Short mmCIF file of C-alpha atoms and ligand atoms in Angstrom, two decimals:
data_model
loop_
_atom_site.label_atom_id
_atom_site.label_comp_id
_atom_site.label_asym_id
_atom_site.label_seq_id
_atom_site.Cartn_x
_atom_site.Cartn_y
_atom_site.Cartn_z
CA MET A 262 113.02 91.75 44.52
CA ASN A 263 115.98 90.28 46.39
CA HIS A 264 115.21 88.41 49.61
CA SER A 265 117.38 86.83 52.27
CA LYS A 266 117.22 83.56 54.18
CA ILE A 267 119.08 81.67 56.89
CA SER A 268 121.34 79.21 55.10
CA GLY A 269 123.40 78.01 58.07
CA THR A 270 123.80 78.35 61.84
CA GLY A 271 126.45 77.54 64.44
CA SER A 272 127.32 78.22 68.04
CA TYR A 273 130.06 77.90 70.62
CA VAL A 274 130.04 77.82 74.41
CA PRO A 275 133.24 77.84 76.47
CA GLU A 276 134.03 74.77 78.58
CA MET A 277 134.10 76.37 82.04
CA ILE A 278 130.78 75.71 83.84
CA VAL A 279 129.79 77.87 86.82
CA THR A 280 126.85 76.54 88.84
CA ASN A 281 124.48 78.49 91.11
CA GLU A 282 126.07 76.70 94.04
CA ASP A 283 129.46 78.23 93.12
CA PHE A 284 128.12 81.73 93.90
CA THR A 285 127.11 80.77 97.45
CA LYS A 286 130.83 80.68 98.34
CA TYR A 287 131.24 84.45 98.04
CA ILE A 288 127.83 86.18 97.96
CA GLU A 289 124.62 85.73 99.91
CA THR A 290 122.49 83.75 97.48
CA SER A 291 121.15 80.26 96.87
CA ASP A 292 120.45 77.86 94.04
CA GLU A 293 116.78 78.10 95.04
CA TRP A 294 116.70 81.94 94.64
CA ILE A 295 118.56 81.98 91.32
CA SER A 296 116.64 79.12 89.70
CA SER A 297 113.19 80.19 90.89
CA ARG A 298 113.70 83.90 90.01
CA THR A 299 115.51 83.42 86.70
CA GLY A 300 115.41 79.79 85.48
CA ILE A 301 119.24 79.75 85.43
CA LYS A 302 121.03 76.65 86.78
CA GLU A 303 124.48 77.16 85.33
CA ARG A 304 126.37 79.33 82.84
CA ARG A 305 129.66 79.22 80.90
CA TYR A 306 132.63 81.53 81.48
CA ALA A 307 135.09 82.37 78.73
CA GLY A 308 138.10 82.58 81.07
CA ASP A 309 141.08 82.89 78.74
CA VAL A 310 139.00 82.30 75.59
CA SER A 311 138.69 85.58 73.67
CA THR A 312 135.45 86.94 72.24
CA LEU A 313 137.13 86.50 68.84
CA ASP A 314 137.81 82.81 69.47
CA MET A 315 134.19 82.19 70.50
CA ALA A 316 133.01 84.02 67.37
CA TYR A 317 135.47 82.03 65.25
CA HIS A 318 134.29 78.59 66.44
CA ALA A 319 130.62 79.54 66.02
CA SER A 320 131.37 80.88 62.51
CA LEU A 321 133.15 77.69 61.41
CA GLU A 322 130.03 75.72 62.36
CA ALA A 323 127.71 78.15 60.58
CA ILE A 324 129.81 78.06 57.38
CA ALA A 325 129.88 74.23 57.45
CA SER A 326 126.13 74.11 58.08
CA ALA A 327 125.46 76.47 55.15
CA GLY A 328 127.60 74.21 52.95
CA ILE A 329 129.08 77.18 51.10
CA ASP A 330 132.66 77.90 50.18
CA GLN A 331 133.75 80.60 52.62
CA SER A 332 135.21 82.63 49.73
CA LEU A 333 131.56 83.50 48.90
CA ILE A 334 131.11 85.44 52.17
CA ASP A 335 131.06 89.13 51.25
CA LEU A 336 129.91 90.72 54.52
CA VAL A 337 130.76 90.14 58.21
CA ILE A 338 128.76 91.72 61.03
CA VAL A 339 129.50 90.97 64.69
CA ALA A 340 127.08 92.09 67.38
CA THR A 341 128.95 92.51 70.66
CA VAL A 342 129.31 94.79 73.65
CA SER A 343 132.32 92.87 74.94
CA ALA A 344 134.84 93.06 72.10
CA ASP A 345 138.44 92.14 72.95
CA ASN A 346 139.69 95.56 71.82
CA VAL A 347 138.28 99.02 71.22
CA PHE A 348 139.68 98.40 67.73
CA PRO A 349 140.24 96.39 65.63
CA GLY A 350 136.71 95.04 65.96
CA VAL A 351 135.92 91.37 66.48
CA SER A 352 134.49 91.36 62.94
CA GLN A 353 137.74 92.51 61.33
CA MET A 354 139.84 90.05 63.33
CA LEU A 355 137.32 87.35 62.45
CA GLN A 356 137.68 88.12 58.74
CA ALA A 357 141.44 87.60 59.10
CA LYS A 358 141.23 84.52 61.33
CA LEU A 359 138.80 82.79 58.97
CA GLY A 360 141.01 83.77 55.99
CA LEU A 361 138.12 85.48 54.20
CA ASP A 362 138.67 87.80 51.27
CA PRO A 363 139.00 91.48 52.25
CA VAL A 364 135.26 92.12 52.63
CA MET A 365 133.21 94.68 54.56
CA ALA A 366 133.40 93.74 58.26
CA PHE A 367 132.10 95.75 61.18
CA ASP A 368 130.90 95.41 64.79
CA ILE A 369 127.62 96.77 66.09
CA ASN A 370 126.57 97.59 69.65
CA ALA A 371 122.90 97.14 70.48
CA ALA A 372 123.47 95.03 73.62
CA CYS A 373 121.17 91.98 73.88
CA SER A 374 119.20 93.07 70.78
CA GLY A 375 122.43 93.29 68.77
CA PHE A 376 122.08 90.03 66.88
CA ILE A 377 118.60 90.82 65.52
CA TYR A 378 119.81 94.35 64.66
CA ALA A 379 122.64 92.66 62.70
CA MET A 380 120.13 90.31 60.98
CA ASN A 381 118.16 93.40 59.95
CA ILE A 382 121.26 95.13 58.54
CA ALA A 383 122.36 91.99 56.65
CA ASP A 384 118.84 91.51 55.27
CA LYS A 385 118.67 95.09 53.96
CA MET A 386 122.20 94.96 52.51
CA ILE A 387 121.34 91.71 50.71
CA GLN A 388 118.02 93.19 49.52
CA SER A 389 120.00 96.06 47.98
CA GLY A 390 121.58 93.53 45.63
CA ALA A 391 125.13 94.44 46.69
CA TYR A 392 125.78 91.40 48.95
CA LYS A 393 125.04 87.66 48.70
CA HIS A 394 126.29 85.84 51.80
CA ALA A 395 126.57 87.59 55.17
CA LEU A 396 128.26 86.03 58.19
CA VAL A 397 126.32 87.42 61.15
CA VAL A 398 127.64 86.71 64.66
CA GLY A 399 126.63 87.48 68.24
CA ALA A 400 129.61 86.99 70.58
CA GLU A 401 129.90 88.07 74.18
CA ALA A 402 132.20 87.72 77.17
CA LEU A 403 130.07 89.88 79.46
CA THR A 404 131.41 88.15 82.56
CA ARG A 405 134.47 90.39 82.04
CA TRP A 406 132.19 93.33 82.80
CA THR A 407 130.43 91.80 85.76
CA ASP A 408 130.72 93.09 89.33
CA PHE A 409 131.05 89.86 91.29
CA SER A 410 130.17 91.61 94.54
CA ASP A 411 126.72 92.57 93.15
CA ARG A 412 124.34 89.63 93.63
CA ASN A 413 121.65 91.47 91.63
CA THR A 414 123.62 91.04 88.40
CA CYS A 415 126.56 88.64 88.78
CA VAL A 416 124.44 85.48 88.81
CA LEU A 417 122.73 86.35 85.54
CA PHE A 418 125.38 86.42 82.83
CA GLY A 419 127.29 83.84 80.82
CA ASP A 420 129.61 83.88 77.79
CA ALA A 421 128.96 82.36 74.35
CA ALA A 422 128.78 82.98 70.61
CA GLY A 423 126.26 82.17 67.92
CA ALA A 424 126.57 82.63 64.17
CA MET A 425 124.40 82.58 61.08
CA ILE A 426 124.97 82.71 57.35
CA ILE A 427 122.28 84.89 55.80
CA SER A 428 122.16 84.46 52.04
CA LYS A 429 120.44 85.97 49.02
CA SER A 430 117.29 84.04 48.16
CA ASP A 431 114.40 84.09 45.68
CA GLU A 432 111.90 83.54 48.51
CA ALA A 433 111.68 85.56 51.73
CA GLY A 434 113.29 83.67 54.63
CA LEU A 435 113.70 86.81 56.71
CA ILE A 436 110.13 87.94 56.12
CA ASP A 437 110.24 91.02 58.36
CA VAL A 438 112.67 92.48 60.89
CA ILE A 439 112.01 95.27 63.41
CA SER A 440 114.75 97.09 65.37
CA LYS A 441 114.04 99.88 67.85
CA ALA A 442 115.75 101.97 70.52
CA GLN A 443 114.68 104.39 73.18
CA GLY A 444 117.69 105.94 74.93
CA ASP A 445 117.98 104.87 78.56
CA VAL A 446 118.01 108.28 80.25
CA ASP A 447 117.46 106.70 83.68
CA ASP A 448 120.44 104.31 83.36
CA LEU A 449 118.24 101.27 83.99
CA LEU A 450 120.85 99.05 82.39
CA ILE A 451 124.33 100.44 81.90
CA CYS A 452 127.96 99.36 81.62
CA LYS A 453 130.23 102.41 81.53
CA ASN A 454 133.44 100.63 80.55
CA PRO A 455 136.85 101.96 81.59
CA SER A 456 137.30 105.63 80.94
CA PRO A 457 140.75 107.25 80.50
CA LYS A 458 140.41 108.17 84.18
CA THR A 459 140.12 104.50 85.06
CA LEU A 460 143.09 103.56 82.94
CA VAL A 461 145.24 106.11 84.78
CA ASN A 462 144.25 104.30 87.97
CA HIS A 463 145.10 100.98 86.27
CA GLN A 464 141.90 99.39 87.50
CA ALA A 465 138.26 99.52 86.67
CA GLU A 466 135.95 100.98 89.26
CA ILE A 467 132.70 99.34 90.37
CA GLN A 468 130.57 101.85 88.48
CA ASP A 469 132.31 100.81 85.24
CA PHE A 470 130.75 97.34 85.40
CA ILE A 471 127.21 96.21 84.53
CA GLN A 472 124.56 97.88 86.65
CA MET A 473 120.86 97.09 86.31
CA ASP A 474 117.57 98.12 87.85
CA GLY A 475 116.25 94.56 87.48
CA ARG A 476 112.63 95.20 88.38
CA ASN A 477 112.17 98.03 85.88
CA VAL A 478 114.10 96.24 83.14
CA PHE A 479 111.83 93.23 83.76
CA LYS A 480 108.74 95.43 83.18
CA PHE A 481 110.29 96.96 80.04
CA ALA A 482 111.25 93.51 78.72
CA THR A 483 107.82 91.91 79.12
CA LYS A 484 106.13 94.97 77.58
CA VAL A 485 108.32 95.19 74.45
CA LEU A 486 108.43 91.42 73.96
CA VAL A 487 104.64 91.20 73.67
CA ALA A 488 104.40 94.48 71.69
CA THR A 489 107.01 93.30 69.15
CA VAL A 490 105.27 89.96 68.60
CA ASN A 491 101.97 91.80 68.05
CA GLU A 492 103.62 94.36 65.74
CA LEU A 493 105.12 91.59 63.58
CA LEU A 494 101.72 89.85 63.42
CA GLU A 495 99.92 93.06 62.41
CA ARG A 496 102.53 94.21 59.87
CA ASN A 497 102.40 90.84 58.14
CA ASN A 498 98.66 90.29 58.46
CA ILE A 499 99.02 86.95 60.25
CA THR A 500 98.01 85.47 63.64
CA LEU A 501 99.86 83.41 66.23
CA ASP A 502 98.29 80.32 64.61
CA ASP A 503 100.75 80.93 61.75
CA ILE A 504 103.75 80.80 64.12
CA ASP A 505 105.36 77.45 64.93
CA TYR A 506 107.85 78.74 67.47
CA ILE A 507 109.08 81.85 69.30
CA VAL A 508 112.76 82.12 70.24
CA CYS A 509 113.25 84.88 72.82
CA HIS A 510 116.39 86.45 74.21
CA GLN A 511 117.18 84.31 77.27
CA ALA A 512 117.31 86.92 80.05
CA ASN A 513 114.87 85.41 82.52
CA GLU A 514 112.53 82.42 82.18
CA ARG A 515 109.85 84.40 84.03
CA ILE A 516 109.90 87.09 81.30
CA ILE A 517 109.27 84.41 78.66
CA ASP A 518 106.61 82.75 80.82
CA LYS A 519 104.79 86.08 81.31
CA ALA A 520 104.90 86.77 77.56
CA SER A 521 103.52 83.27 76.88
CA ARG A 522 100.57 83.98 79.20
CA ASP A 523 99.99 87.53 77.90
CA LEU A 524 100.04 86.32 74.29
CA ASP A 525 98.13 83.10 75.05
CA PHE A 526 100.89 81.26 73.18
CA PRO A 527 101.94 77.88 74.66
CA MET A 528 105.13 77.86 76.73
CA ASP A 529 106.24 74.62 75.04
CA LYS A 530 106.54 76.60 71.79
CA MET A 531 108.84 79.18 73.44
CA TYR A 532 112.43 77.89 73.23
CA LEU A 533 114.33 77.79 76.54
CA ASN A 534 118.01 77.11 77.17
CA ILE A 535 118.55 79.74 79.88
CA SER A 536 118.98 77.00 82.54
CA ARG A 537 122.29 76.00 80.89
CA TYR A 538 123.75 79.33 79.76
CA GLY A 539 122.18 82.27 81.64
CA ASN A 540 121.97 85.59 79.83
CA THR A 541 124.58 85.67 77.05
CA SER A 542 123.49 89.07 75.66
CA ALA A 543 123.93 89.30 71.86
CA ALA A 544 124.91 85.62 71.70
CA SER A 545 121.65 84.48 73.29
CA VAL A 546 119.38 84.59 70.21
CA PRO A 547 121.73 82.90 67.69
CA LEU A 548 122.75 80.27 70.28
CA ALA A 549 119.08 79.49 71.00
CA ILE A 550 118.15 79.38 67.29
CA ASP A 551 121.11 77.12 66.51
CA GLU A 552 120.22 74.72 69.34
CA ALA A 553 116.53 74.69 68.35
CA ILE A 554 117.57 73.75 64.81
CA LYS A 555 120.05 71.09 65.99
CA GLU A 556 117.37 69.62 68.31
CA ASN A 557 115.01 69.49 65.31
CA ILE A 558 112.57 71.78 67.13
CA ILE A 559 112.78 74.32 64.30
CA LYS A 560 112.52 72.44 61.02
CA VAL A 561 112.82 73.45 57.37
CA GLY A 562 109.53 75.08 56.35
CA ASP A 563 108.68 76.27 59.90
CA THR A 564 107.76 79.90 60.56
CA PHE A 565 109.21 81.32 63.74
CA MET A 566 109.72 84.63 65.47
CA THR A 567 112.79 85.70 67.38
CA ILE A 568 112.58 88.61 69.83
CA ALA A 569 115.23 90.39 71.91
CA PHE A 570 115.45 93.34 74.31
CA GLY A 571 118.18 94.88 76.38
CA GLY A 572 120.58 97.70 77.09
CA GLY A 573 120.27 100.89 75.12
CA LEU A 574 117.39 100.43 75.73
CA THR A 575 116.91 98.42 72.55
CA TRP A 576 114.49 95.82 71.29
CA ALA A 577 114.07 93.90 68.07
CA GLY A 578 112.16 91.09 66.45
CA ALA A 579 112.24 89.01 63.28
CA LEU A 580 109.65 86.91 61.48
CA VAL A 581 111.45 84.06 59.75
CA LYS A 582 110.56 81.17 57.46
CA TYR A 583 113.29 78.57 57.88
O1 UT7 B 816 119.38 91.07 78.99
C1 UT7 B 816 119.04 92.36 79.33
C2 UT7 B 816 117.71 92.43 79.90
N1 UT7 B 816 117.74 92.01 81.29
C3 UT7 B 816 116.63 91.56 81.82
O2 UT7 B 816 115.64 91.42 81.15
C4 UT7 B 816 116.61 91.26 83.30
C5 UT7 B 816 115.29 91.72 83.88
N2 UT7 B 816 115.21 91.57 85.34
C6 UT7 B 816 115.17 90.36 85.94
O3 UT7 B 816 115.32 89.34 85.31
C7 UT7 B 816 114.88 90.34 87.42
O4 UT7 B 816 114.46 91.60 87.84
C8 UT7 B 816 116.09 89.88 88.29
C9 UT7 B 816 116.36 88.40 88.08
C10 UT7 B 816 117.33 90.68 87.93
C11 UT7 B 816 115.77 90.08 89.75
O5 UT7 B 816 114.59 89.36 90.09
P1 UT7 B 816 113.40 90.09 90.88
O6 UT7 B 816 112.38 89.07 91.16
O7 UT7 B 816 113.01 91.28 90.07
O8 UT7 B 816 114.10 90.48 92.22
P2 UT7 B 816 114.27 91.94 92.85
O9 UT7 B 816 115.29 92.72 92.10
O10 UT7 B 816 112.91 92.53 93.03
O11 UT7 B 816 114.86 91.57 94.27
C12 UT7 B 816 114.09 90.83 95.23
C13 UT7 B 816 114.99 90.50 96.41
C14 UT7 B 816 115.80 91.71 96.90
O12 UT7 B 816 115.86 91.61 98.32
P3 UT7 B 816 114.96 92.58 99.23
O13 UT7 B 816 115.34 93.98 98.81
O14 UT7 B 816 113.54 92.23 98.87
O15 UT7 B 816 115.36 92.20 100.59
C15 UT7 B 816 117.16 91.46 96.34
O16 UT7 B 816 118.19 92.04 97.11
O17 UT7 B 816 115.96 89.52 96.03
C16 UT7 B 816 117.26 89.97 96.40
N3 UT7 B 816 118.25 89.40 95.47
C17 UT7 B 816 118.84 88.22 95.67
N4 UT7 B 816 118.73 87.31 96.65
C18 UT7 B 816 119.48 86.19 96.53
C19 UT7 B 816 118.70 89.95 94.32
N5 UT7 B 816 119.59 89.14 93.76
C20 UT7 B 816 119.71 88.05 94.57
C21 UT7 B 816 120.48 86.87 94.53
N6 UT7 B 816 120.32 85.97 95.52
N7 UT7 B 816 121.33 86.62 93.51
#
């Protein structure tokens, strides 16, 4: 049977740093509220940097880290809900910008769970025997879809990209991947995007930007995070003693802290970088995994889980041997 494994990782964060203090100039908030309720201290804004450019820089790092000739890449998947265009997709522009051969390249939209969805797709396409080296990217410029008059959401998001090369392997690196969705009929977390109506008006309207019922999304997130960890344990007949590390989507430090207590899994084995980047949606998981590897927290031979949840509503988890 064909398996897949992570053979390289990379990430990119834009230079512009926005601190909690910066928000106090135009909304009623404080560093104390933001850091104690979310764990966020600062985040990065893309400004003029395109989603494509963030994806490109992260991909260059991932390709270098995999140590493969980029001509071997035969599949490109970009998880994003903040592509530069409706079409072409970030993935197709990325194929061209990297100078890859004309390979299959497509974007997927599963919000903050998008990167693990993309890992799942790459894994199954490699298992089929048809593909050998997938470039999988999570890239987001969600601050372009943020209502900066809404203190409930505007302090949360940041921009970034993370990338991974997932390659064919004799041994299972991606041991198991779960991806799920349950349509958000109550609009708990929604970004409508400009409609033709909006374009006629030549400006987006407030309801087109990100809107979130934070309290209910928090409850959903903690529930599915714990359930997905337990499902991966049960499906693979293992216990948390077999897991060296858990890398969660960085939406709120309190969500990760609650999951750590509910699972009785130590917080110092739950990777955290939310203080520096905020919630970067589909970029959050690959950015966190890449940093954990660079910091030598995740080492070759370690077994870790990565879990994400978000708009859709979607959630996903992967059990990985690095
Ligand atoms: O990545 C996708 C998944 N997203 C998530 O998982 C996010 C899940 N939700 C959360 O992380 C949290 O619900 C938030 C961080 C969004 C909000 O934290 P909370 O502890 O749930 O606060 P809350 O919504 O219950 O609001 C408490 C109070 C409210 O004031 P009142 O109504 O009690 O007077 C808010 O208006 O805090 C107020 N508030 C703020 N105050 C200062 C909300 N945002 C702010 C702010 N600064 N930025």
